[in-house]
Amino acid sequence: MQIRRIGGPDDAPLIEAELQDGDVRLSLLNLGVVTRGWWVPCGGASVPVILGYASPRAYLTDDCYLGAIVGRVANRTSGGRLQIDDTSHQLSQNEGQTHVHGGLRGLSRRHWQVEGDSAANAIRFTYRSPDGEEGYPGLVDFAVTVTLRGTCVRYDMAATADRLTPVNLAQHNYYNLMGGGEVWSHHLTCIADRRTPVDGRGLPTGEILPVDGSRYDFRDTTALGAMDPTREGMDVNVIFPEARDPDAPVAQLGAPNGLRLKMWSDQPGAQLYTAKHLTARAGGWTDKSLWPFHGLCIEPQAPPDALNQPGFPSILIDPDRPYRQCLRVDLSLIHISEPTRLGMI
């Protein structure tokens, strides 16, 4: 374990923390609890399996939430509207009139406190969000613990509030198990059986529809390219079955190099995003790694715009009902037969 200060002023230092277990390495930043890099051995090389910047300072101006913890409320909130009992609150608007991923300076843009736990091979990040930050009511204490064990990374997220207020966090890694290039050759399995359709602004209509017959049905292992032959891109919130095995993964992702990812989550659903709006930029781990469609985000969370959709689960917490989320992601190397490439994963 290594924790080092990279730079910045005393009141907002940029700190990098590194965890290692064997040949697996994880780099984290205190800015937004960013997972900057995750390297695993494959084919005699160390493969970066998430998109990231080679320079930690590049995250100071990143606008794509690469690897960050986003919130207080992830995803989109229509008009930034929040009504609690008889009181209205106006959240900041950072996508036209929409509030996205916590606003202008959400949790992903804040400097968190860092504490290492060598015995657990973990880093604990904490941040106190004051009453009124980005328009949110209440003082909220956030804590995120990131643990590396073997090829498994675990994110334990928690929040306690001094009054009724919303919290819906999401971890925003862009996965590319090949280390770069477009992700169309990746195969995805996801247990989600429903989705929340959106309007032209990307906001939920309030409907909850089955995935059957849509290009968002990944209950059978399917290549991302086969589900999107016109390369339209995918940015959809899907909902997991209510009666599901908590010990079974909610999603699996496989790549032609034999790397396979399994993800476990206790959240009701996830956002699936193929990085259509990731504008081409330099500075990634590999040449042209930060381009549109070069990553897949699988972001467990509650449904978007839950604050304005009465048919969606509540995301309000209070002093007696703290927030908890556990996300676990494991990587392994599987044998690939040449004729079938990936087949079922």
Short mmCIF file of C-alpha atoms in Angstrom, two decimals:
data_model
loop_
_atom_site.label_atom_id
_atom_site.label_comp_id
_atom_site.label_asym_id
_atom_site.label_seq_id
_atom_site.Cartn_x
_atom_site.Cartn_y
_atom_site.Cartn_z
CA MET A 1 0.00 0.00 0.00
CA GLN A 2 1.23 3.45 -0.91
CA ILE A 3 -0.38 6.82 -0.21
CA ARG A 4 1.32 9.90 -1.63
CA ARG A 5 0.50 13.52 -2.15
CA ILE A 6 0.76 14.60 -5.79
CA GLY A 7 0.14 18.30 -5.37
CA GLY A 8 -2.50 20.93 -4.80
CA PRO A 9 -3.13 23.44 -2.01
CA ASP A 10 -3.23 22.40 1.64
CA ASP A 11 -7.03 22.67 1.79
CA ALA A 12 -7.51 20.56 -1.38
CA PRO A 13 -4.51 18.26 -1.88
CA LEU A 14 -4.50 15.70 -4.69
CA ILE A 15 -3.63 12.33 -3.16
CA GLU A 16 -3.04 8.99 -4.86
CA ALA A 17 -3.44 5.68 -3.02
CA GLU A 18 -2.24 2.41 -4.50
CA LEU A 19 -3.26 -1.11 -3.53
CA GLN A 20 -1.56 -4.26 -4.78
CA ASP A 21 -2.21 -7.97 -4.41
CA GLY A 22 0.24 -10.13 -6.33
CA ASP A 23 0.29 -8.89 -9.93
CA VAL A 24 -2.99 -6.98 -9.56
CA ARG A 25 -2.71 -3.25 -8.95
CA LEU A 26 -5.27 -0.55 -8.19
CA SER A 27 -4.76 3.23 -8.22
CA LEU A 28 -7.20 5.55 -6.43
CA LEU A 29 -7.46 9.31 -6.03
CA ASN A 30 -8.99 11.30 -3.21
CA LEU A 31 -10.61 13.56 -5.84
CA GLY A 32 -14.06 12.01 -6.18
CA VAL A 33 -12.78 8.61 -4.94
CA VAL A 34 -11.68 8.07 -8.54
CA THR A 35 -10.51 4.59 -9.47
CA ARG A 36 -7.77 5.83 -11.74
CA GLY A 37 -6.43 2.48 -12.88
CA TRP A 38 -6.87 -1.25 -12.41
CA TRP A 39 -4.25 -3.54 -13.92
CA VAL A 40 -4.52 -7.34 -14.15
CA PRO A 41 -2.15 -9.89 -15.72
CA CYS A 42 -3.21 -11.37 -19.07
CA GLY A 43 -1.14 -12.94 -21.82
CA GLY A 44 2.14 -11.95 -20.24
CA ALA A 45 1.13 -8.30 -19.97
CA SER A 46 -0.42 -6.05 -17.34
CA VAL A 47 -3.73 -4.95 -18.88
CA PRO A 48 -5.52 -1.74 -17.78
CA VAL A 49 -9.14 -2.90 -17.57
CA ILE A 50 -10.70 0.52 -16.96
CA LEU A 51 -10.21 3.76 -18.87
CA GLY A 52 -8.12 6.36 -17.12
CA TYR A 53 -5.67 9.20 -17.50
CA ALA A 54 -1.94 8.57 -17.33
CA SER A 55 -1.57 11.86 -15.43
CA PRO A 56 -3.47 12.11 -12.14
CA ARG A 57 -3.75 15.89 -12.61
CA ALA A 58 -5.89 15.33 -15.72
CA TYR A 59 -8.78 14.41 -13.42
CA LEU A 60 -8.91 17.98 -12.17
CA THR A 61 -10.53 18.97 -15.48
CA ASP A 62 -12.24 15.68 -16.43
CA ASP A 63 -15.91 16.09 -17.31
CA CYS A 64 -16.76 12.44 -18.04
CA TYR A 65 -16.70 11.11 -14.44
CA LEU A 66 -13.99 8.55 -15.27
CA GLY A 67 -13.83 6.10 -12.37
CA ALA A 68 -15.54 8.47 -9.91
CA ILE A 69 -18.14 8.07 -7.18
CA VAL A 70 -21.01 10.28 -8.36
CA GLY A 71 -23.73 11.86 -6.22
CA ARG A 72 -25.23 12.96 -3.83
CA VAL A 73 -27.77 11.78 -6.40
CA ALA A 74 -26.42 9.98 -9.45
CA ASN A 75 -27.94 10.17 -12.92
CA ARG A 76 -30.53 12.77 -14.00
CA THR A 77 -33.04 14.72 -11.92
CA SER A 78 -35.60 16.67 -13.93
CA GLY A 79 -35.28 20.43 -13.40
CA GLY A 80 -33.18 19.79 -10.30
CA ARG A 81 -36.49 19.61 -8.44
CA LEU A 82 -36.64 18.21 -4.93
CA GLN A 83 -39.78 18.29 -2.81
CA ILE A 84 -39.60 17.03 0.78
CA ASP A 85 -42.86 17.26 2.67
CA ASP A 86 -43.97 20.88 2.12
CA THR A 87 -40.55 22.27 1.32
CA SER A 88 -39.13 22.70 -2.20
CA HIS A 89 -35.40 22.65 -2.86
CA GLN A 90 -33.71 23.72 -6.09
CA LEU A 91 -30.67 21.63 -6.95
CA SER A 92 -27.96 22.96 -9.24
CA GLN A 93 -28.51 22.46 -12.96
CA ASN A 94 -25.53 21.33 -15.00
CA GLU A 95 -27.11 19.88 -18.16
CA GLY A 96 -29.52 22.54 -19.38
CA GLN A 97 -32.21 22.56 -16.70
CA THR A 98 -31.33 19.04 -15.56
CA HIS A 99 -29.34 18.09 -12.46
CA VAL A 100 -26.83 15.36 -13.34
CA HIS A 101 -24.55 13.27 -11.09
CA GLY A 102 -24.73 15.63 -8.11
CA GLY A 103 -24.49 18.96 -9.91
CA LEU A 104 -21.78 21.44 -10.76
CA ARG A 105 -19.44 20.17 -8.03
CA GLY A 106 -20.90 16.92 -6.87
CA LEU A 107 -19.06 14.27 -4.88
CA SER A 108 -16.95 13.46 -7.94
CA ARG A 109 -15.40 16.96 -7.79
CA ARG A 110 -14.71 17.02 -4.04
CA HIS A 111 -11.48 16.19 -2.23
CA TRP A 112 -12.05 13.37 0.27
CA GLN A 113 -10.05 12.46 3.35
CA VAL A 114 -7.91 9.32 2.96
CA GLU A 115 -7.02 6.61 5.45
CA GLY A 116 -5.23 3.34 4.70
CA ASP A 117 -5.95 -0.06 6.26
CA SER A 118 -2.96 -2.30 5.53
CA ALA A 119 -4.44 -5.32 7.30
CA ALA A 120 -7.51 -5.31 5.02
CA ASN A 121 -5.60 -4.00 1.97
CA ALA A 122 -8.17 -1.22 1.79
CA ILE A 123 -8.45 2.55 1.54
CA ARG A 124 -11.22 4.45 3.37
CA PHE A 125 -12.38 7.79 1.96
CA THR A 126 -14.60 10.19 3.91
CA TYR A 127 -16.29 13.46 3.03
CA ARG A 128 -18.64 15.73 4.99
CA SER A 129 -21.13 17.43 2.67
CA PRO A 130 -22.58 20.53 4.35
CA ASP A 131 -26.22 21.55 4.37
CA GLY A 132 -27.09 23.31 1.12
CA GLU A 133 -24.23 21.95 -0.98
CA GLU A 134 -25.44 21.87 -4.61
CA GLY A 135 -28.88 22.72 -3.21
CA TYR A 136 -29.28 19.55 -1.14
CA PRO A 137 -30.77 19.84 2.35
CA GLY A 138 -29.00 18.40 5.35
CA LEU A 139 -25.48 17.62 6.46
CA VAL A 140 -24.37 14.22 5.17
CA ASP A 141 -21.28 12.24 6.11
CA PHE A 142 -20.12 9.97 3.27
CA ALA A 143 -17.70 7.06 3.53
CA VAL A 144 -16.39 4.81 0.77
CA THR A 145 -14.06 1.89 1.49
CA VAL A 146 -12.28 0.29 -1.46
CA THR A 147 -10.76 -3.14 -0.86
CA LEU A 148 -8.53 -5.24 -3.12
CA ARG A 149 -8.33 -8.98 -2.55
CA GLY A 150 -6.79 -11.04 -5.31
CA THR A 151 -8.53 -10.01 -8.52
CA CYS A 152 -11.60 -8.67 -6.67
CA VAL A 153 -12.33 -4.99 -5.94
CA ARG A 154 -15.06 -4.15 -3.46
CA TYR A 155 -16.69 -0.75 -2.92
CA ASP A 156 -18.56 -0.26 0.35
CA MET A 157 -20.47 3.04 0.30
CA ALA A 158 -22.27 4.61 3.23
CA ALA A 159 -23.97 7.88 4.13
CA THR A 160 -25.53 9.23 7.31
CA ALA A 161 -27.68 12.38 7.35
CA ASP A 162 -28.91 14.74 10.05
CA ARG A 163 -32.32 15.09 8.36
CA LEU A 164 -34.45 13.72 5.53
CA THR A 165 -32.52 14.03 2.27
CA PRO A 166 -31.88 12.00 -0.90
CA VAL A 167 -28.82 9.85 -1.61
CA ASN A 168 -28.20 7.64 -4.64
CA LEU A 169 -24.53 6.91 -5.35
CA ALA A 170 -22.97 5.25 -8.40
CA GLN A 171 -19.46 4.04 -9.17
CA HIS A 172 -18.54 5.19 -12.70
CA ASN A 173 -15.77 2.95 -14.07
CA TYR A 174 -15.50 2.66 -17.87
CA TYR A 175 -14.60 -1.00 -18.41
CA ASN A 176 -12.53 -2.19 -21.37
CA LEU A 177 -11.07 -5.62 -20.71
CA MET A 178 -8.89 -5.39 -23.82
CA GLY A 179 -7.10 -2.32 -22.46
CA GLY A 180 -8.26 -0.16 -25.36
CA GLY A 181 -10.20 -0.05 -28.63
CA GLU A 182 -13.95 -0.15 -29.15
CA VAL A 183 -15.93 -2.46 -26.88
CA TRP A 184 -18.23 -3.98 -29.52
CA SER A 185 -16.44 -7.36 -29.28
CA HIS A 186 -17.17 -7.59 -25.54
CA HIS A 187 -19.96 -9.97 -24.55
CA LEU A 188 -22.39 -8.84 -21.85
CA THR A 189 -24.75 -10.80 -19.61
CA CYS A 190 -27.14 -8.87 -17.34
CA ILE A 191 -30.02 -10.24 -15.31
CA ALA A 192 -32.16 -7.09 -15.74
CA ASP A 193 -35.68 -7.87 -16.92
CA ARG A 194 -37.07 -4.31 -17.07
CA ARG A 195 -35.99 -0.83 -18.15
CA THR A 196 -37.04 2.78 -17.65
CA PRO A 197 -37.52 4.45 -21.07
CA VAL A 198 -36.54 8.10 -21.44
CA ASP A 199 -37.60 11.15 -23.44
CA GLY A 200 -35.45 13.26 -25.75
CA ARG A 201 -33.74 14.89 -22.76
CA GLY A 202 -32.65 11.54 -21.35
CA LEU A 203 -35.22 11.78 -18.52
CA PRO A 204 -37.44 8.85 -17.53
CA THR A 205 -41.01 8.96 -18.76
CA GLY A 206 -42.14 7.18 -15.59
CA GLU A 207 -42.87 3.94 -17.42
CA ILE A 208 -41.29 0.64 -16.47
CA LEU A 209 -41.18 -1.70 -19.48
CA PRO A 210 -39.87 -5.23 -19.98
CA VAL A 211 -36.59 -5.63 -21.84
CA ASP A 212 -38.13 -8.40 -23.96
CA GLY A 213 -37.74 -7.66 -27.65
CA SER A 214 -35.53 -4.61 -27.07
CA ARG A 215 -31.82 -4.13 -27.68
CA TYR A 216 -31.38 -3.94 -23.92
CA ASP A 217 -32.10 -7.60 -23.25
CA PHE A 218 -28.82 -9.15 -22.17
CA ARG A 219 -30.24 -12.02 -20.14
CA ASP A 220 -28.55 -14.29 -22.67
CA THR A 221 -24.88 -13.55 -23.32
CA THR A 222 -24.69 -11.21 -26.30
CA ALA A 223 -21.97 -9.23 -28.06
CA LEU A 224 -22.42 -5.49 -27.58
CA GLY A 225 -21.91 -4.97 -31.32
CA ALA A 226 -24.60 -7.49 -32.22
CA MET A 227 -27.13 -5.62 -30.09
CA ASP A 228 -26.17 -2.28 -31.65
CA PRO A 229 -25.27 -2.89 -35.32
CA THR A 230 -25.81 0.78 -36.26
CA ARG A 231 -23.58 1.95 -33.39
CA GLU A 232 -26.33 4.12 -31.94
CA GLY A 233 -24.93 3.75 -28.46
CA MET A 234 -26.56 2.61 -25.24
CA ASP A 235 -27.38 4.77 -22.22
CA VAL A 236 -30.20 3.02 -20.38
CA ASN A 237 -31.29 2.31 -16.82
CA VAL A 238 -32.28 -1.30 -16.30
CA ILE A 239 -33.96 -2.92 -13.32
CA PHE A 240 -33.02 -6.25 -11.77
CA PRO A 241 -35.67 -8.86 -10.89
CA GLU A 242 -37.14 -8.33 -7.43
CA ALA A 243 -36.83 -12.03 -6.61
CA ARG A 244 -33.16 -12.63 -7.39
CA ASP A 245 -30.38 -14.62 -5.83
CA PRO A 246 -28.24 -12.10 -3.87
CA ASP A 247 -25.25 -14.42 -4.23
CA ALA A 248 -25.43 -14.45 -8.03
CA PRO A 249 -23.78 -11.77 -10.17
CA VAL A 250 -26.03 -9.12 -11.69
CA ALA A 251 -23.75 -8.71 -14.73
CA GLN A 252 -20.87 -10.43 -16.49
CA LEU A 253 -18.60 -9.08 -19.19
CA GLY A 254 -16.17 -11.02 -21.36
CA ALA A 255 -13.54 -9.97 -23.91
CA PRO A 256 -11.72 -11.76 -26.74
CA ASN A 257 -8.48 -11.90 -24.73
CA GLY A 258 -10.15 -14.24 -22.23
CA LEU A 259 -10.68 -11.77 -19.41
CA ARG A 260 -14.06 -12.06 -17.71
CA LEU A 261 -15.64 -9.66 -15.25
CA LYS A 262 -18.34 -10.57 -12.75
CA MET A 263 -20.28 -7.94 -10.82
CA TRP A 264 -22.37 -8.30 -7.66
CA SER A 265 -24.60 -5.53 -6.33
CA ASP A 266 -27.35 -4.94 -3.77
CA GLN A 267 -28.89 -2.08 -5.80
CA PRO A 268 -32.27 -2.33 -7.61
CA GLY A 269 -30.76 -1.77 -11.06
CA ALA A 270 -27.95 -0.23 -13.08
CA GLN A 271 -27.15 2.26 -15.81
CA LEU A 272 -25.57 0.68 -18.91
CA TYR A 273 -23.60 3.15 -21.01
CA THR A 274 -21.34 2.52 -24.00
CA ALA A 275 -19.56 5.89 -23.76
CA LYS A 276 -21.06 7.49 -26.88
CA HIS A 277 -20.39 10.95 -25.47
CA LEU A 278 -16.81 10.27 -24.39
CA THR A 279 -15.15 12.92 -26.55
CA ALA A 280 -11.84 11.94 -28.14
CA ARG A 281 -8.96 13.14 -26.01
CA ALA A 282 -5.31 12.38 -25.41
CA GLY A 283 -3.70 11.17 -22.20
CA GLY A 284 -5.18 7.70 -21.69
CA TRP A 285 -3.36 4.54 -20.67
CA THR A 286 -3.07 3.42 -24.29
CA ASP A 287 -3.15 5.33 -27.57
CA LYS A 288 -6.70 6.42 -28.47
CA SER A 289 -8.17 4.71 -25.39
CA LEU A 290 -10.31 7.74 -24.51
CA TRP A 291 -12.61 7.74 -27.52
CA PRO A 292 -16.37 7.19 -27.99
CA PHE A 293 -17.44 3.56 -27.53
CA HIS A 294 -14.10 2.61 -25.96
CA GLY A 295 -15.64 1.75 -22.59
CA LEU A 296 -18.72 0.22 -21.02
CA CYS A 297 -20.11 1.62 -17.77
CA ILE A 298 -22.13 -0.72 -15.57
CA GLU A 299 -23.31 1.53 -12.74
CA PRO A 300 -25.52 -0.09 -10.06
CA GLN A 301 -27.89 2.46 -8.55
CA ALA A 302 -31.53 3.35 -7.93
CA PRO A 303 -33.58 4.50 -10.97
CA PRO A 304 -32.91 8.03 -12.30
CA ASP A 305 -35.22 10.95 -11.46
CA ALA A 306 -36.63 8.97 -8.54
CA LEU A 307 -37.28 12.30 -6.79
CA ASN A 308 -39.93 13.17 -9.39
CA GLN A 309 -41.29 9.73 -10.28
CA PRO A 310 -43.74 8.43 -7.67
CA GLY A 311 -43.66 4.96 -9.20
CA PHE A 312 -39.92 4.59 -8.56
CA PRO A 313 -38.39 3.47 -5.24
CA SER A 314 -37.66 6.24 -2.75
CA ILE A 315 -34.04 7.36 -2.36
CA LEU A 316 -34.66 9.42 0.79
CA ILE A 317 -32.63 8.68 3.92
CA ASP A 318 -32.78 10.13 7.44
CA PRO A 319 -30.90 9.73 10.74
CA ASP A 320 -32.66 6.43 11.40
CA ARG A 321 -32.24 5.09 7.85
CA PRO A 322 -28.65 5.50 6.64
CA TYR A 323 -27.54 4.74 3.10
CA ARG A 324 -25.62 1.58 2.24
CA GLN A 325 -24.36 0.14 -1.03
CA CYS A 326 -22.03 -2.77 -1.67
CA LEU A 327 -20.49 -3.29 -5.11
CA ARG A 328 -18.11 -6.16 -5.84
CA VAL A 329 -16.27 -6.69 -9.13
CA ASP A 330 -14.09 -9.72 -9.83
CA LEU A 331 -11.89 -10.50 -12.82
CA SER A 332 -10.66 -13.85 -14.04
CA LEU A 333 -8.98 -15.33 -17.11
CA ILE A 334 -10.90 -18.05 -18.94
CA HIS A 335 -9.85 -20.45 -21.68
CA ILE A 336 -11.14 -19.53 -25.13
CA SER A 337 -11.61 -22.08 -27.89
CA GLU A 338 -10.71 -20.44 -31.20
CA PRO A 339 -13.87 -21.42 -33.16
CA THR A 340 -16.31 -20.02 -30.62
CA ARG A 341 -14.14 -17.21 -29.23
CA LEU A 342 -16.22 -16.31 -26.16
CA GLY A 343 -19.50 -18.15 -26.50
CA MET A 344 -21.30 -18.33 -23.17
CA ILE A 345 -19.50 -16.72 -20.28
#
